[in-house]
JSON list of C-alpha atoms in Angstrom, two decimals:
[
{"chain": "A", "resi": 1281, "resn": "MET", "atom": "CA", "xyz": [-0.11, -0.08, 0.20]},
{"chain": "A", "resi": 1282, "resn": "LYS", "atom": "CA", "xyz": [1.03, 3.52, -0.70]},
{"chain": "A", "resi": 1283, "resn": "VAL", "atom": "CA", "xyz": [0.10, 6.60, 1.41]},
{"chain": "A", "resi": 1284, "resn": "THR", "atom": "CA", "xyz": [1.29, 10.08, -0.93]},
{"chain": "A", "resi": 1285, "resn": "LYS", "atom": "CA", "xyz": [-0.35, 12.16, 1.45]},
{"chain": "A", "resi": 1286, "resn": "SER", "atom": "CA", "xyz": [-0.87, 12.39, 5.30]},
{"chain": "A", "resi": 1287, "resn": "GLU", "atom": "CA", "xyz": [-1.25, 15.13, 8.23]},
{"chain": "A", "resi": 1288, "resn": "PHE", "atom": "CA", "xyz": [-2.07, 15.89, 11.34]},
{"chain": "A", "resi": 1289, "resn": "VAL", "atom": "CA", "xyz": [-5.23, 17.63, 11.70]},
{"chain": "A", "resi": 1290, "resn": "ILE", "atom": "CA", "xyz": [-6.12, 18.11, 15.22]},
{"chain": "A", "resi": 1291, "resn": "SER", "atom": "CA", "xyz": [-5.95, 17.33, 18.96]},
{"chain": "A", "resi": 1292, "resn": "ALA", "atom": "CA", "xyz": [-9.30, 16.78, 19.82]},
{"chain": "A", "resi": 1293, "resn": "VAL", "atom": "CA", "xyz": [-10.87, 16.49, 23.51]},
{"chain": "A", "resi": 1294, "resn": "GLY", "atom": "CA", "xyz": [-14.36, 16.78, 22.96]},
{"chain": "A", "resi": 1295, "resn": "PRO", "atom": "CA", "xyz": [-17.14, 16.28, 20.05]},
{"chain": "A", "resi": 1296, "resn": "ASP", "atom": "CA", "xyz": [-16.79, 19.27, 18.96]},
{"chain": "A", "resi": 1297, "resn": "GLN", "atom": "CA", "xyz": [-13.55, 19.58, 17.94]},
{"chain": "A", "resi": 1298, "resn": "TYR", "atom": "CA", "xyz": [-14.01, 15.80, 16.18]},
{"chain": "A", "resi": 1299, "resn": "PRO", "atom": "CA", "xyz": [-13.78, 16.75, 12.46]},
{"chain": "A", "resi": 1300, "resn": "ALA", "atom": "CA", "xyz": [-16.25, 16.53, 10.82]},
{"chain": "A", "resi": 1301, "resn": "ASP", "atom": "CA", "xyz": [-15.76, 15.16, 6.94]},
{"chain": "A", "resi": 1302, "resn": "ALA", "atom": "CA", "xyz": [-17.44, 12.03, 8.13]},
{"chain": "A", "resi": 1303, "resn": "LEU", "atom": "CA", "xyz": [-14.49, 9.20, 7.15]},
{"chain": "A", "resi": 1304, "resn": "PRO", "atom": "CA", "xyz": [-13.69, 6.31, 8.62]},
{"chain": "A", "resi": 1305, "resn": "GLU", "atom": "CA", "xyz": [-11.41, 6.55, 11.39]},
{"chain": "A", "resi": 1306, "resn": "VAL", "atom": "CA", "xyz": [-9.45, 3.58, 13.16]},
{"chain": "A", "resi": 1307, "resn": "ALA", "atom": "CA", "xyz": [-8.13, 4.43, 16.82]},
{"chain": "A", "resi": 1308, "resn": "LEU", "atom": "CA", "xyz": [-5.23, 3.42, 18.29]},
{"chain": "A", "resi": 1309, "resn": "ALA", "atom": "CA", "xyz": [-4.91, 2.15, 22.13]},
{"chain": "A", "resi": 1310, "resn": "GLY", "atom": "CA", "xyz": [-1.99, 1.02, 24.18]},
{"chain": "A", "resi": 1311, "resn": "ARG", "atom": "CA", "xyz": [-0.46, 1.56, 26.92]},
{"chain": "A", "resi": 1312, "resn": "SER", "atom": "CA", "xyz": [2.62, 4.44, 27.60]},
{"chain": "A", "resi": 1313, "resn": "ASN", "atom": "CA", "xyz": [4.93, 4.20, 25.42]},
{"chain": "A", "resi": 1314, "resn": "VAL", "atom": "CA", "xyz": [4.31, 0.68, 23.24]},
{"chain": "A", "resi": 1315, "resn": "GLY", "atom": "CA", "xyz": [4.83, 2.75, 20.62]},
{"chain": "A", "resi": 1316, "resn": "LYS", "atom": "CA", "xyz": [1.97, 3.78, 18.97]},
{"chain": "A", "resi": 1317, "resn": "SER", "atom": "CA", "xyz": [3.66, 7.43, 17.81]},
{"chain": "A", "resi": 1318, "resn": "SER", "atom": "CA", "xyz": [6.39, 5.17, 15.59]},
{"chain": "A", "resi": 1319, "resn": "LEU", "atom": "CA", "xyz": [3.56, 2.85, 14.27]},
{"chain": "A", "resi": 1320, "resn": "ILE", "atom": "CA", "xyz": [1.74, 6.15, 12.73]},
{"chain": "A", "resi": 1321, "resn": "ASN", "atom": "CA", "xyz": [4.88, 7.29, 11.49]},
{"chain": "A", "resi": 1322, "resn": "ARG", "atom": "CA", "xyz": [5.47, 3.58, 9.50]},
{"chain": "A", "resi": 1323, "resn": "MET", "atom": "CA", "xyz": [1.40, 3.65, 8.79]},
{"chain": "A", "resi": 1324, "resn": "LEU", "atom": "CA", "xyz": [1.77, 6.72, 7.06]},
{"chain": "A", "resi": 1325, "resn": "ALA", "atom": "CA", "xyz": [5.87, 6.72, 5.86]},
{"chain": "A", "resi": 1326, "resn": "ARG", "atom": "CA", "xyz": [6.58, 9.74, 8.14]},
{"chain": "A", "resi": 1327, "resn": "LYS", "atom": "CA", "xyz": [9.68, 10.06, 10.06]},
{"chain": "A", "resi": 1328, "resn": "ASN", "atom": "CA", "xyz": [8.47, 12.62, 13.01]},
{"chain": "A", "resi": 1329, "resn": "LEU", "atom": "CA", "xyz": [4.48, 13.74, 11.85]},
{"chain": "A", "resi": 1330, "resn": "ALA", "atom": "CA", "xyz": [3.66, 11.56, 15.24]},
{"chain": "A", "resi": 1331, "resn": "ARG", "atom": "CA", "xyz": [6.05, 12.81, 17.90]},
{"chain": "A", "resi": 1332, "resn": "THR", "atom": "CA", "xyz": [7.77, 9.95, 19.94]},
{"chain": "A", "resi": 1333, "resn": "SER", "atom": "CA", "xyz": [8.67, 11.15, 23.62]},
{"chain": "A", "resi": 1334, "resn": "SER", "atom": "CA", "xyz": [10.78, 8.74, 25.89]},
{"chain": "A", "resi": 1335, "resn": "THR", "atom": "CA", "xyz": [8.67, 10.58, 28.17]},
{"chain": "A", "resi": 1336, "resn": "PRO", "atom": "CA", "xyz": [5.20, 8.23, 28.87]},
{"chain": "A", "resi": 1337, "resn": "GLY", "atom": "CA", "xyz": [1.68, 9.93, 29.02]},
{"chain": "A", "resi": 1338, "resn": "LYS", "atom": "CA", "xyz": [2.62, 12.97, 26.94]},
{"chain": "A", "resi": 1339, "resn": "THR", "atom": "CA", "xyz": [-0.35, 12.05, 24.44]},
{"chain": "A", "resi": 1340, "resn": "GLN", "atom": "CA", "xyz": [-3.32, 13.63, 26.12]},
{"chain": "A", "resi": 1341, "resn": "GLN", "atom": "CA", "xyz": [-6.16, 14.22, 23.74]},
{"chain": "A", "resi": 1342, "resn": "LEU", "atom": "CA", "xyz": [-7.11, 12.51, 20.98]},
{"chain": "A", "resi": 1343, "resn": "ASN", "atom": "CA", "xyz": [-4.49, 13.06, 18.00]},
{"chain": "A", "resi": 1344, "resn": "TYR", "atom": "CA", "xyz": [-6.07, 12.76, 14.76]},
{"chain": "A", "resi": 1345, "resn": "TYR", "atom": "CA", "xyz": [-3.83, 11.81, 11.18]},
{"chain": "A", "resi": 1346, "resn": "ARG", "atom": "CA", "xyz": [-5.70, 12.07, 8.09]},
{"chain": "A", "resi": 1347, "resn": "ALA", "atom": "CA", "xyz": [-4.50, 9.72, 5.49]},
{"chain": "A", "resi": 1348, "resn": "ASN", "atom": "CA", "xyz": [-4.82, 10.18, 1.60]},
{"chain": "A", "resi": 1349, "resn": "ASP", "atom": "CA", "xyz": [-7.82, 11.92, 2.58]},
{"chain": "A", "resi": 1350, "resn": "ALA", "atom": "CA", "xyz": [-9.25, 8.86, 3.25]},
{"chain": "A", "resi": 1351, "resn": "VAL", "atom": "CA", "xyz": [-9.22, 7.65, 6.21]},
{"chain": "A", "resi": 1352, "resn": "TYR", "atom": "CA", "xyz": [-8.19, 8.55, 9.75]},
{"chain": "A", "resi": 1353, "resn": "LEU", "atom": "CA", "xyz": [-5.78, 7.21, 12.16]},
{"chain": "A", "resi": 1354, "resn": "VAL", "atom": "CA", "xyz": [-6.32, 8.54, 15.52]},
{"chain": "A", "resi": 1355, "resn": "ASP", "atom": "CA", "xyz": [-4.33, 8.08, 18.67]},
{"chain": "A", "resi": 1356, "resn": "PHE", "atom": "CA", "xyz": [-5.79, 7.68, 21.84]},
{"chain": "A", "resi": 1357, "resn": "PRO", "atom": "CA", "xyz": [-3.82, 8.96, 25.25]},
{"chain": "A", "resi": 1358, "resn": "GLY", "atom": "CA", "xyz": [-2.07, 6.16, 26.67]},
{"chain": "A", "resi": 1359, "resn": "TYR", "atom": "CA", "xyz": [-2.70, 4.37, 29.86]},
{"chain": "A", "resi": 1360, "resn": "GLY", "atom": "CA", "xyz": [-1.29, 2.63, 32.72]},
{"chain": "A", "resi": 1361, "resn": "TYR", "atom": "CA", "xyz": [0.63, 5.62, 33.95]},
{"chain": "A", "resi": 1362, "resn": "ALA", "atom": "CA", "xyz": [1.16, 5.69, 37.59]},
{"chain": "A", "resi": 1363, "resn": "LYS", "atom": "CA", "xyz": [2.43, 8.79, 37.42]},
{"chain": "A", "resi": 1364, "resn": "VAL", "atom": "CA", "xyz": [-0.71, 10.53, 35.18]},
{"chain": "A", "resi": 1365, "resn": "SER", "atom": "CA", "xyz": [-2.87, 11.70, 38.46]},
{"chain": "A", "resi": 1366, "resn": "LYS", "atom": "CA", "xyz": [-6.14, 10.17, 39.07]},
{"chain": "A", "resi": 1367, "resn": "SER", "atom": "CA", "xyz": [-8.16, 13.24, 37.69]},
{"chain": "A", "resi": 1368, "resn": "GLN", "atom": "CA", "xyz": [-6.27, 13.41, 34.83]},
{"chain": "A", "resi": 1369, "resn": "ARG", "atom": "CA", "xyz": [-6.99, 9.32, 34.08]},
{"chain": "A", "resi": 1370, "resn": "ALA", "atom": "CA", "xyz": [-10.34, 9.90, 34.87]},
{"chain": "A", "resi": 1371, "resn": "ALA", "atom": "CA", "xyz": [-10.69, 12.82, 32.10]},
{"chain": "A", "resi": 1372, "resn": "PHE", "atom": "CA", "xyz": [-8.68, 10.81, 29.89]},
{"chain": "A", "resi": 1373, "resn": "GLY", "atom": "CA", "xyz": [-11.03, 7.64, 30.29]},
{"chain": "A", "resi": 1374, "resn": "GLU", "atom": "CA", "xyz": [-13.94, 9.27, 30.27]},
{"chain": "A", "resi": 1375, "resn": "MET", "atom": "CA", "xyz": [-12.97, 10.95, 26.83]},
{"chain": "A", "resi": 1376, "resn": "ILE", "atom": "CA", "xyz": [-11.92, 7.75, 25.14]},
{"chain": "A", "resi": 1377, "resn": "GLU", "atom": "CA", "xyz": [-15.26, 6.20, 26.39]},
{"chain": "A", "resi": 1378, "resn": "ARG", "atom": "CA", "xyz": [-17.34, 8.31, 24.88]},
{"chain": "A", "resi": 1379, "resn": "TYR", "atom": "CA", "xyz": [-15.55, 8.60, 21.94]},
{"chain": "A", "resi": 1380, "resn": "LEU", "atom": "CA", "xyz": [-15.80, 4.45, 21.36]},
{"chain": "A", "resi": 1381, "resn": "LEU", "atom": "CA", "xyz": [-19.01, 4.48, 22.88]},
{"chain": "A", "resi": 1382, "resn": "ASN", "atom": "CA", "xyz": [-21.04, 7.17, 19.94]},
{"chain": "A", "resi": 1383, "resn": "ARG", "atom": "CA", "xyz": [-17.89, 7.99, 17.10]},
{"chain": "A", "resi": 1384, "resn": "GLU", "atom": "CA", "xyz": [-20.14, 6.71, 14.46]},
{"chain": "A", "resi": 1385, "resn": "GLU", "atom": "CA", "xyz": [-17.34, 7.17, 12.09]},
{"chain": "A", "resi": 1386, "resn": "LEU", "atom": "CA", "xyz": [-15.21, 5.00, 14.13]},
{"chain": "A", "resi": 1387, "resn": "LYS", "atom": "CA", "xyz": [-14.60, 1.51, 12.13]},
{"chain": "A", "resi": 1388, "resn": "LEU", "atom": "CA", "xyz": [-12.00, -0.51, 13.64]},
{"chain": "A", "resi": 1389, "resn": "VAL", "atom": "CA", "xyz": [-9.27, -0.43, 17.25]},
{"chain": "A", "resi": 1390, "resn": "LEU", "atom": "CA", "xyz": [-6.31, -1.32, 16.72]},
{"chain": "A", "resi": 1391, "resn": "LEU", "atom": "CA", "xyz": [-5.20, -2.87, 20.54]},
{"chain": "A", "resi": 1392, "resn": "VAL", "atom": "CA", "xyz": [-1.52, -2.06, 20.50]},
{"chain": "A", "resi": 1393, "resn": "VAL", "atom": "CA", "xyz": [0.52, -4.58, 22.70]},
{"chain": "A", "resi": 1394, "resn": "ASP", "atom": "CA", "xyz": [4.41, -5.12, 23.11]},
{"chain": "A", "resi": 1395, "resn": "LEU", "atom": "CA", "xyz": [4.99, -8.00, 21.92]},
{"chain": "A", "resi": 1396, "resn": "ARG", "atom": "CA", "xyz": [7.57, -9.06, 24.07]},
{"chain": "A", "resi": 1397, "resn": "HIS", "atom": "CA", "xyz": [5.75, -8.79, 27.58]},
{"chain": "A", "resi": 1398, "resn": "PRO", "atom": "CA", "xyz": [2.80, -10.50, 27.83]},
{"chain": "A", "resi": 1399, "resn": "PRO", "atom": "CA", "xyz": [-0.75, -7.97, 28.06]},
{"chain": "A", "resi": 1400, "resn": "SER", "atom": "CA", "xyz": [-0.52, -5.73, 30.95]},
{"chain": "A", "resi": 1401, "resn": "LYS", "atom": "CA", "xyz": [-3.57, -5.86, 32.88]},
{"chain": "A", "resi": 1402, "resn": "ASP", "atom": "CA", "xyz": [-4.60, -3.09, 31.02]},
{"chain": "A", "resi": 1403, "resn": "ASP", "atom": "CA", "xyz": [-4.55, -4.10, 27.84]},
{"chain": "A", "resi": 1404, "resn": "VAL", "atom": "CA", "xyz": [-6.75, -7.21, 29.18]},
{"chain": "A", "resi": 1405, "resn": "SER", "atom": "CA", "xyz": [-9.29, -5.24, 30.35]},
{"chain": "A", "resi": 1406, "resn": "MET", "atom": "CA", "xyz": [-9.58, -3.02, 27.40]},
{"chain": "A", "resi": 1407, "resn": "TYR", "atom": "CA", "xyz": [-9.49, -6.06, 25.05]},
{"chain": "A", "resi": 1408, "resn": "GLU", "atom": "CA", "xyz": [-12.63, -7.07, 27.00]},
{"chain": "A", "resi": 1409, "resn": "TRP", "atom": "CA", "xyz": [-13.97, -3.72, 27.46]},
{"chain": "A", "resi": 1410, "resn": "LEU", "atom": "CA", "xyz": [-14.00, -3.69, 23.58]},
{"chain": "A", "resi": 1411, "resn": "GLN", "atom": "CA", "xyz": [-15.72, -6.96, 23.47]},
{"chain": "A", "resi": 1412, "resn": "TYR", "atom": "CA", "xyz": [-18.56, -6.31, 25.75]},
{"chain": "A", "resi": 1413, "resn": "TYR", "atom": "CA", "xyz": [-19.58, -3.06, 23.59]},
{"chain": "A", "resi": 1414, "resn": "ASN", "atom": "CA", "xyz": [-18.97, -5.43, 19.93]},
{"chain": "A", "resi": 1415, "resn": "ARG", "atom": "CA", "xyz": [-16.00, -2.64, 18.98]},
{"chain": "A", "resi": 1416, "resn": "ASP", "atom": "CA", "xyz": [-14.18, -4.41, 15.77]},
{"chain": "A", "resi": 1417, "resn": "VAL", "atom": "CA", "xyz": [-10.51, -4.67, 16.89]},
{"chain": "A", "resi": 1418, "resn": "CYS", "atom": "CA", "xyz": [-7.53, -5.59, 15.59]},
{"chain": "A", "resi": 1419, "resn": "VAL", "atom": "CA", "xyz": [-4.47, -6.50, 18.21]},
{"chain": "A", "resi": 1420, "resn": "VAL", "atom": "CA", "xyz": [-0.99, -5.02, 16.82]},
{"chain": "A", "resi": 1421, "resn": "ALA", "atom": "CA", "xyz": [1.97, -7.12, 17.97]},
{"chain": "A", "resi": 1422, "resn": "THR", "atom": "CA", "xyz": [4.79, -4.52, 17.82]},
{"chain": "A", "resi": 1423, "resn": "LYS", "atom": "CA", "xyz": [8.76, -4.62, 18.38]},
{"chain": "A", "resi": 1424, "resn": "ALA", "atom": "CA", "xyz": [8.97, -7.56, 16.54]},
{"chain": "A", "resi": 1425, "resn": "ASP", "atom": "CA", "xyz": [12.06, -7.10, 15.42]},
{"chain": "A", "resi": 1426, "resn": "LYS", "atom": "CA", "xyz": [13.65, -6.82, 19.26]},
{"chain": "A", "resi": 1427, "resn": "ILE", "atom": "CA", "xyz": [12.88, -10.70, 19.41]},
{"chain": "A", "resi": 1428, "resn": "PRO", "atom": "CA", "xyz": [14.28, -13.08, 17.40]},
{"chain": "A", "resi": 1429, "resn": "ARG", "atom": "CA", "xyz": [11.97, -14.54, 14.63]},
{"chain": "A", "resi": 1430, "resn": "SER", "atom": "CA", "xyz": [12.09, -17.77, 15.81]},
{"chain": "A", "resi": 1431, "resn": "ARG", "atom": "CA", "xyz": [10.41, -17.00, 18.76]},
{"chain": "A", "resi": 1432, "resn": "TRP", "atom": "CA", "xyz": [7.57, -14.90, 17.37]},
{"chain": "A", "resi": 1433, "resn": "PRO", "atom": "CA", "xyz": [5.63, -18.02, 16.99]},
{"chain": "A", "resi": 1434, "resn": "LYS", "atom": "CA", "xyz": [5.82, -17.98, 20.80]},
{"chain": "A", "resi": 1435, "resn": "HIS", "atom": "CA", "xyz": [5.27, -14.78, 21.73]},
{"chain": "A", "resi": 1436, "resn": "MET", "atom": "CA", "xyz": [2.29, -14.55, 19.67]},
{"chain": "A", "resi": 1437, "resn": "LYS", "atom": "CA", "xyz": [0.73, -17.66, 21.63]},
{"chain": "A", "resi": 1438, "resn": "MET", "atom": "CA", "xyz": [1.67, -15.64, 24.45]},
{"chain": "A", "resi": 1439, "resn": "VAL", "atom": "CA", "xyz": [-0.07, -12.50, 23.79]},
{"chain": "A", "resi": 1440, "resn": "LYS", "atom": "CA", "xyz": [-3.28, -14.65, 22.82]},
{"chain": "A", "resi": 1441, "resn": "GLU", "atom": "CA", "xyz": [-3.59, -16.00, 25.74]},
{"chain": "A", "resi": 1442, "resn": "THR", "atom": "CA", "xyz": [-3.31, -13.47, 28.10]},
{"chain": "A", "resi": 1443, "resn": "LEU", "atom": "CA", "xyz": [-5.97, -11.56, 26.09]},
{"chain": "A", "resi": 1444, "resn": "GLY", "atom": "CA", "xyz": [-7.97, -14.59, 25.72]},
{"chain": "A", "resi": 1445, "resn": "PHE", "atom": "CA", "xyz": [-7.89, -13.51, 22.32]},
{"chain": "A", "resi": 1446, "resn": "LYS", "atom": "CA", "xyz": [-10.68, -14.26, 20.21]},
{"chain": "A", "resi": 1447, "resn": "PRO", "atom": "CA", "xyz": [-10.31, -16.35, 16.73]},
{"chain": "A", "resi": 1448, "resn": "HIS", "atom": "CA", "xyz": [-12.95, -13.46, 14.70]},
{"chain": "A", "resi": 1449, "resn": "HIS", "atom": "CA", "xyz": [-10.78, -11.10, 15.56]},
{"chain": "A", "resi": 1450, "resn": "SER", "atom": "CA", "xyz": [-7.17, -9.67, 13.19]},
{"chain": "A", "resi": 1451, "resn": "MET", "atom": "CA", "xyz": [-3.67, -10.05, 14.74]},
{"chain": "A", "resi": 1452, "resn": "VAL", "atom": "CA", "xyz": [-1.07, -7.95, 13.48]},
{"chain": "A", "resi": 1453, "resn": "LEU", "atom": "CA", "xyz": [2.84, -9.30, 13.75]},
{"chain": "A", "resi": 1454, "resn": "PHE", "atom": "CA", "xyz": [4.55, -5.31, 13.48]},
{"chain": "A", "resi": 1455, "resn": "SER", "atom": "CA", "xyz": [7.64, -3.68, 13.71]},
{"chain": "A", "resi": 1456, "resn": "SER", "atom": "CA", "xyz": [7.95, 0.35, 13.67]},
{"chain": "A", "resi": 1457, "resn": "GLU", "atom": "CA", "xyz": [11.72, -0.12, 12.61]},
{"chain": "A", "resi": 1458, "resn": "THR", "atom": "CA", "xyz": [11.36, -2.74, 9.44]},
{"chain": "A", "resi": 1459, "resn": "GLY", "atom": "CA", "xyz": [8.04, -2.05, 8.73]},
{"chain": "A", "resi": 1460, "resn": "LEU", "atom": "CA", "xyz": [7.27, -5.85, 9.09]},
{"chain": "A", "resi": 1461, "resn": "GLY", "atom": "CA", "xyz": [3.28, -5.69, 8.93]},
{"chain": "A", "resi": 1462, "resn": "LYS", "atom": "CA", "xyz": [2.87, -2.26, 7.15]},
{"chain": "A", "resi": 1463, "resn": "ASP", "atom": "CA", "xyz": [0.98, -3.57, 4.48]},
{"chain": "A", "resi": 1464, "resn": "GLU", "atom": "CA", "xyz": [-1.15, -6.63, 6.55]},
{"chain": "A", "resi": 1465, "resn": "LEU", "atom": "CA", "xyz": [-2.13, -3.69, 8.93]},
{"chain": "A", "resi": 1466, "resn": "TRP", "atom": "CA", "xyz": [-3.20, -1.52, 6.29]},
{"chain": "A", "resi": 1467, "resn": "GLU", "atom": "CA", "xyz": [-5.41, -4.81, 4.28]},
{"chain": "A", "resi": 1468, "resn": "THR", "atom": "CA", "xyz": [-6.98, -5.11, 7.74]},
{"chain": "A", "resi": 1469, "resn": "ILE", "atom": "CA", "xyz": [-8.07, -1.89, 7.53]},
{"chain": "A", "resi": 1470, "resn": "GLN", "atom": "CA", "xyz": [-9.08, -1.22, 4.36]},
{"chain": "A", "resi": 1471, "resn": "SER", "atom": "CA", "xyz": [-11.40, -4.08, 5.37]},
{"chain": "A", "resi": 1472, "resn": "TYR", "atom": "CA", "xyz": [-13.13, -2.34, 8.17]},
{"chain": "A", "resi": 1473, "resn": "THR", "atom": "CA", "xyz": [-13.11, 0.92, 6.33]},
{"chain": "A", "resi": 1474, "resn": "HIS", "atom": "CA", "xyz": [-15.12, -1.09, 3.12]},
{"chain": "A", "resi": 1475, "resn": "GLY", "atom": "CA", "xyz": [-17.68, 1.72, 3.08]},
{"chain": "A", "resi": 1476, "resn": "ALA", "atom": "CA", "xyz": [-15.04, 4.01, 1.71]},
{"chain": "A", "resi": 1477, "resn": "SER", "atom": "CA", "xyz": [-14.20, 2.85, -2.08]},
{"chain": "A", "resi": 1478, "resn": "GLU", "atom": "CA", "xyz": [-12.15, 5.28, -2.03]},
{"chain": "A", "resi": 1479, "resn": "THR", "atom": "CA", "xyz": [-10.04, 4.67, 0.46]},
{"chain": "A", "resi": 1480, "resn": "GLU", "atom": "CA", "xyz": [-8.80, 0.82, -1.03]},
{"chain": "A", "resi": 1481, "resn": "GLU", "atom": "CA", "xyz": [-8.03, 3.54, -4.18]},
{"chain": "A", "resi": 1482, "resn": "ALA", "atom": "CA", "xyz": [-6.26, 6.16, -2.03]},
{"chain": "A", "resi": 1483, "resn": "VAL", "atom": "CA", "xyz": [-3.64, 3.63, -0.23]},
{"chain": "A", "resi": 1484, "resn": "HIS", "atom": "CA", "xyz": [-4.22, 1.18, -3.69]},
{"chain": "A", "resi": 1485, "resn": "GLY", "atom": "CA", "xyz": [-0.86, 0.18, -4.50]},
{"chain": "A", "resi": 1486, "resn": "GLU", "atom": "CA", "xyz": [2.87, -1.23, -4.24]},
{"chain": "A", "resi": 1487, "resn": "ASP", "atom": "CA", "xyz": [4.42, 0.26, -1.29]},
{"chain": "A", "resi": 1488, "resn": "THR", "atom": "CA", "xyz": [7.84, 1.54, -2.63]},
{"chain": "A", "resi": 1489, "resn": "GLY", "atom": "CA", "xyz": [9.06, 0.89, 1.02]},
{"chain": "A", "resi": 1490, "resn": "SER", "atom": "CA", "xyz": [10.12, 3.74, 2.99]},
{"chain": "A", "resi": 1491, "resn": "SER", "atom": "CA", "xyz": [13.89, 3.06, 4.89]},
{"chain": "A", "resi": 1492, "resn": "ASP", "atom": "CA", "xyz": [13.41, 5.73, 7.69]},
{"chain": "A", "resi": 1493, "resn": "GLY", "atom": "CA", "xyz": [12.36, 3.60, 10.25]},
{"chain": "A", "resi": 1494, "resn": "ASP", "atom": "CA", "xyz": [10.96, 5.34, 13.43]},
{"chain": "A", "resi": 1495, "resn": "GLN", "atom": "CA", "xyz": [14.17, 5.38, 15.88]},
{"chain": "A", "resi": 1496, "resn": "GLY", "atom": "CA", "xyz": [12.27, 7.17, 18.54]},
{"chain": "A", "resi": 1497, "resn": "GLN", "atom": "CA", "xyz": [8.76, 5.04, 21.18]},
{"chain": "A", "resi": 1498, "resn": "GLU", "atom": "CA", "xyz": [5.98, 6.63, 22.30]}
]
């Protein structure tokens, strides 16, 4: 898949700030420092469009990134960061829950986890919550480049067992550093944003392959 145009659009804290162009939206959820910003940069073929940081908890709004004027990637605040105050965590939770429950344009949630470790309690809670409310989910197991290829199956099994992964959901092995899983993830996204034939046309084509992997991690 080839992304020829990508841009940051807005940091939104409520429905009155969400884009009104009715394009399909794909949200990214995951714990702080799991690498969502680097994933977005790799998917959109941009080095620093989504700012990576060594400081967990930096993202505090819903950050909208538009690809080819066809689909939005919506980055959530990372969860599970202890230094964020209880009131701040509550505010984040309310903002995210309102979005997940009410946003008609939302077509898919990418639950981003670290392939190296079992999903956290917060990851499991998010996965169960999304199932309860019948939101479509794709689990993205990132940082695959950090462990030997021979151990990938073992770690994928660990992720699935910890989450209680359901076979009707999607799962993609990913690396922001090497681009592993980029094409597969775009294909998965397209399958859920099928209402937009524009999306298929806009991101269709051979990936020319950007060699500049993102060095930072969110």
